[in-house]
mmCIF file of C-alpha atoms in Angstrom:
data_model
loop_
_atom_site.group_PDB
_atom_site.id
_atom_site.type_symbol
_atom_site.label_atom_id
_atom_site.label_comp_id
_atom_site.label_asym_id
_atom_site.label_seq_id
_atom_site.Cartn_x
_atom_site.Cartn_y
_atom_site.Cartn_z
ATOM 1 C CA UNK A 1319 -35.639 201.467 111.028
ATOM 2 C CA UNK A 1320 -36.409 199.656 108.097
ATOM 3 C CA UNK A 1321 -32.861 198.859 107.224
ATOM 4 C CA UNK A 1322 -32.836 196.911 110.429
ATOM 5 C CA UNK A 1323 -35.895 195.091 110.113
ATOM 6 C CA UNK A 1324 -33.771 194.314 106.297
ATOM 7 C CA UNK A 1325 -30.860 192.934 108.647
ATOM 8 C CA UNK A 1326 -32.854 191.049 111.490
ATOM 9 C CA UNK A 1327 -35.228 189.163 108.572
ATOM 10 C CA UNK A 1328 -32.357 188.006 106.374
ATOM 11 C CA UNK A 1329 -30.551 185.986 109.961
ATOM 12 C CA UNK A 1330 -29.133 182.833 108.608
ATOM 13 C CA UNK A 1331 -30.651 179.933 110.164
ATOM 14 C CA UNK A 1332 -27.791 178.694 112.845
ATOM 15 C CA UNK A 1333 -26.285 181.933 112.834
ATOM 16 C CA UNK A 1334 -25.945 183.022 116.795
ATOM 17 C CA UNK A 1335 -27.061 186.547 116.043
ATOM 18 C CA UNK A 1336 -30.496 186.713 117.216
ATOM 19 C CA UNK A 1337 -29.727 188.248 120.588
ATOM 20 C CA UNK A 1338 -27.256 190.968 119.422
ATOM 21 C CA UNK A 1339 -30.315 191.117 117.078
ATOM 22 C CA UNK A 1340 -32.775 191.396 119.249
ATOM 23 C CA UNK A 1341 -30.953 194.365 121.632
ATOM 24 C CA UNK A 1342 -30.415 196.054 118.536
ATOM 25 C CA UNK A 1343 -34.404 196.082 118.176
ATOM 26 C CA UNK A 1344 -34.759 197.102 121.523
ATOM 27 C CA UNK A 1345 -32.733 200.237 121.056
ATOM 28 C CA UNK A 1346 -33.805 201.294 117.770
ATOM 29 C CA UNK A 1347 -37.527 201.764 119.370
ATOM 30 C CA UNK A 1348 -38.720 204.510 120.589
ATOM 31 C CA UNK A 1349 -40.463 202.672 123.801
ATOM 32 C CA UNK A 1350 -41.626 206.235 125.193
ATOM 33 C CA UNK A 1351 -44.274 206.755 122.344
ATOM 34 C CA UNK A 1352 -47.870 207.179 123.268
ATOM 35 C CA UNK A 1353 -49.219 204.186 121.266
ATOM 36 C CA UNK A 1354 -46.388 202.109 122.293
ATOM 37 C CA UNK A 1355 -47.022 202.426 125.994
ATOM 38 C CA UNK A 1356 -50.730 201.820 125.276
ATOM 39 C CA UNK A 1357 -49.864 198.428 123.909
ATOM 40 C CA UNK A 1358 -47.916 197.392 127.002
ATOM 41 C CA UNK A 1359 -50.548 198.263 128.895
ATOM 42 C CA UNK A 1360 -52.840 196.227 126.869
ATOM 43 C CA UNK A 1361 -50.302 193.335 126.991
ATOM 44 C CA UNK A 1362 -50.157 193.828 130.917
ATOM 45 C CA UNK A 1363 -53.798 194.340 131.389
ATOM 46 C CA UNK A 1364 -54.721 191.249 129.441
ATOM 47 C CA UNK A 1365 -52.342 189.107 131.104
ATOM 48 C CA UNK A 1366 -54.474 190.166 134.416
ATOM 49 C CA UNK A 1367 -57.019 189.769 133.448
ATOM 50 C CA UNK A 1368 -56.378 186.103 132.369
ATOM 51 C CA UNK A 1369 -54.951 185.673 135.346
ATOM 52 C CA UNK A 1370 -58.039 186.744 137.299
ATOM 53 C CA UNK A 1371 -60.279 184.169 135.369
ATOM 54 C CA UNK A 1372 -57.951 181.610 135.444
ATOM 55 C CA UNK A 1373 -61.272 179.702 137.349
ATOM 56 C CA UNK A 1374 -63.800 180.397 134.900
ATOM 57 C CA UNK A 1375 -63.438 177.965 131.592
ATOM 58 C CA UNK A 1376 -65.858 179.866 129.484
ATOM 59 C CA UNK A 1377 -63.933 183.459 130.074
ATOM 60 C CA UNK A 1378 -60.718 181.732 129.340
ATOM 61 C CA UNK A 1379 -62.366 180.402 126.036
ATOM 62 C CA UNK A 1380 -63.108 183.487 124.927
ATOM 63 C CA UNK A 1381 -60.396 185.098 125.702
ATOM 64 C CA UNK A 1382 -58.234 182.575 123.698
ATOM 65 C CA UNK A 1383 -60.144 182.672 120.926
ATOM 66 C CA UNK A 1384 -60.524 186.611 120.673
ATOM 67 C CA UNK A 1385 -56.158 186.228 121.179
ATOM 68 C CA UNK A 1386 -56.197 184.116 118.009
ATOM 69 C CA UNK A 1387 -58.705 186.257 115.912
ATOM 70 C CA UNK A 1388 -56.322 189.207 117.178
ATOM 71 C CA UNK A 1389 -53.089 187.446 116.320
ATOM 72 C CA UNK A 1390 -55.027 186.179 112.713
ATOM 73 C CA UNK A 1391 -55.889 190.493 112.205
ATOM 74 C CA UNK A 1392 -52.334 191.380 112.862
ATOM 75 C CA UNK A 1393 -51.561 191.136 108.721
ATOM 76 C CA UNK A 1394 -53.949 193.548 107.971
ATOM 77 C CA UNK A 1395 -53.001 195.583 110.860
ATOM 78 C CA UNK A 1396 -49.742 195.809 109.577
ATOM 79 C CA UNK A 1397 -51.076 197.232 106.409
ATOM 80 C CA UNK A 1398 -53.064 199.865 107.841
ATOM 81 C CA UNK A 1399 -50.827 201.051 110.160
ATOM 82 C CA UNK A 1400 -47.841 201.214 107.607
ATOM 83 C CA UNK A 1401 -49.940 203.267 105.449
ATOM 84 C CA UNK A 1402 -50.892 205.732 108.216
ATOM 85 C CA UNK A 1403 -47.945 205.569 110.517
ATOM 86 C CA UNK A 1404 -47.706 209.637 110.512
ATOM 87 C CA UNK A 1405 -50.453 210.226 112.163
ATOM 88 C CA UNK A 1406 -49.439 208.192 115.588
ATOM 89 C CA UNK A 1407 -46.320 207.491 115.627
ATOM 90 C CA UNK A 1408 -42.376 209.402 114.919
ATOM 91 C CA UNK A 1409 -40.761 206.432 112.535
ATOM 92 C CA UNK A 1410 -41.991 203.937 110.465
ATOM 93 C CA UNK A 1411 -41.856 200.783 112.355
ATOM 94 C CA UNK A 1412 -44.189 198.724 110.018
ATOM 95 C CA UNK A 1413 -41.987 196.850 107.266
ATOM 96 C CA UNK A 1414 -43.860 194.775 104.946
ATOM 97 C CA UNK A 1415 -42.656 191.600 106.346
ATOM 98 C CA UNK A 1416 -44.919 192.376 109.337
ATOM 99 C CA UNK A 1417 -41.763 191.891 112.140
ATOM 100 C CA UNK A 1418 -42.506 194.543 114.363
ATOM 101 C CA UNK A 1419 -46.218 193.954 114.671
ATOM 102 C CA UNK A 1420 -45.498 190.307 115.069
ATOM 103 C CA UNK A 1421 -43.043 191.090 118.116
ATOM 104 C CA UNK A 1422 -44.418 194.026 120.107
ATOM 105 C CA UNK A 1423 -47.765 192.585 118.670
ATOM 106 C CA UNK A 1424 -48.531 189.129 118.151
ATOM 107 C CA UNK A 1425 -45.550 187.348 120.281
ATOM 108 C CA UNK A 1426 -47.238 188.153 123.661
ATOM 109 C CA UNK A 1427 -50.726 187.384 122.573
ATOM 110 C CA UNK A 1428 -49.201 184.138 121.728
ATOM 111 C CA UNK A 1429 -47.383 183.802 124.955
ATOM 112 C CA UNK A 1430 -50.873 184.139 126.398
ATOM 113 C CA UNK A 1431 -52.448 181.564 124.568
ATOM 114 C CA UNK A 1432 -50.478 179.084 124.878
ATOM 115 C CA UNK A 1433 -51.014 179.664 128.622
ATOM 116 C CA UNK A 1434 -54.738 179.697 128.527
ATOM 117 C CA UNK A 1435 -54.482 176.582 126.591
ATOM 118 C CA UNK A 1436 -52.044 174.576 128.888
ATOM 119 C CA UNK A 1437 -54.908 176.090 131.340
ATOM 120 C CA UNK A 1438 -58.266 174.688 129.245
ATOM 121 C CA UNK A 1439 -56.125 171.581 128.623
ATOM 122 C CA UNK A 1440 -55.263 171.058 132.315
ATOM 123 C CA UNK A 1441 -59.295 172.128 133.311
ATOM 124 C CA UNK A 1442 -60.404 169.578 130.628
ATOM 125 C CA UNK A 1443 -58.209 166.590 132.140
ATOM 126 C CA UNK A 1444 -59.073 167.944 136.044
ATOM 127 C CA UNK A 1445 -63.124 167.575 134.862
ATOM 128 C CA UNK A 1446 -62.868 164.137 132.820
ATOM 129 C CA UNK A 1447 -60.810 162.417 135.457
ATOM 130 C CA UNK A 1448 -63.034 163.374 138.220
ATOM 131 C CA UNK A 1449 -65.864 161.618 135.960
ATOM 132 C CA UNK A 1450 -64.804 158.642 135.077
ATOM 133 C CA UNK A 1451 -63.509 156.635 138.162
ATOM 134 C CA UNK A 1452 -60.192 154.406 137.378
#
């Protein structure tokens, strides 16, 4: 596993390898692990759930904020879990460039916030123009 992370860091920019790359990655995981499934389901259940509140400003604030603060935590995460990766899961996915966390990890929690910022952005115009007449 880590010989792969090796290959997919060191991509030469303008090379046209990142989707053989990236369904390389997809087949060296083992997508049927316990922890692994949780995560989707996290992913899935917070996309919902922002989807649900898409309405309410003040969830969608806090939700984007706790998305960065998760997204800022994924460096240490990385370090834990690479240091304790036998007790949850069957390989080591965690290199110490951090590029699994960052795309099972951090890539759909910033997916979602750029979405609930195009959505606070697009609530904050809605508001102002309905205050100020043209």
């Amino acid at each position: 596993v880590f010989q792969y992370f090796r290959n997919l860091t060191l991509l030469e920019p303008g090379t046209s390898n990142v989707v053989p790359s990236l369904v390389a990655f997809g087949k060296v995981v083992n997508w049927s692990e316990p922890w692994l499934v949780g995560l989707a389901g996290f992913h899935l259940l917070s996309w919902i759930f922002t989807f649900a509140t898409r309405k309410n400003e003040n969830v969608q604030l806090i939700l984007f904020l706790s998305n960065l603060m998760l997204i800022f935590s994924a460096t240490y995460l990385n370090m834990f879990l690479g240091q304790n990766w036998q007790a949850f899961a069957t390989q080591p996915y965690f290199d110490p460039q951090g590029v699994f966390i960052f795309i099972v990890f951090s890539v759909p929690l910033l997916l979602l916030s750029f979405c609930l910022l195009i959505n606070l952005i697009v609530s904050t115009v809605s508001v102002l123009s309905s205050l100020s007449p043209l």
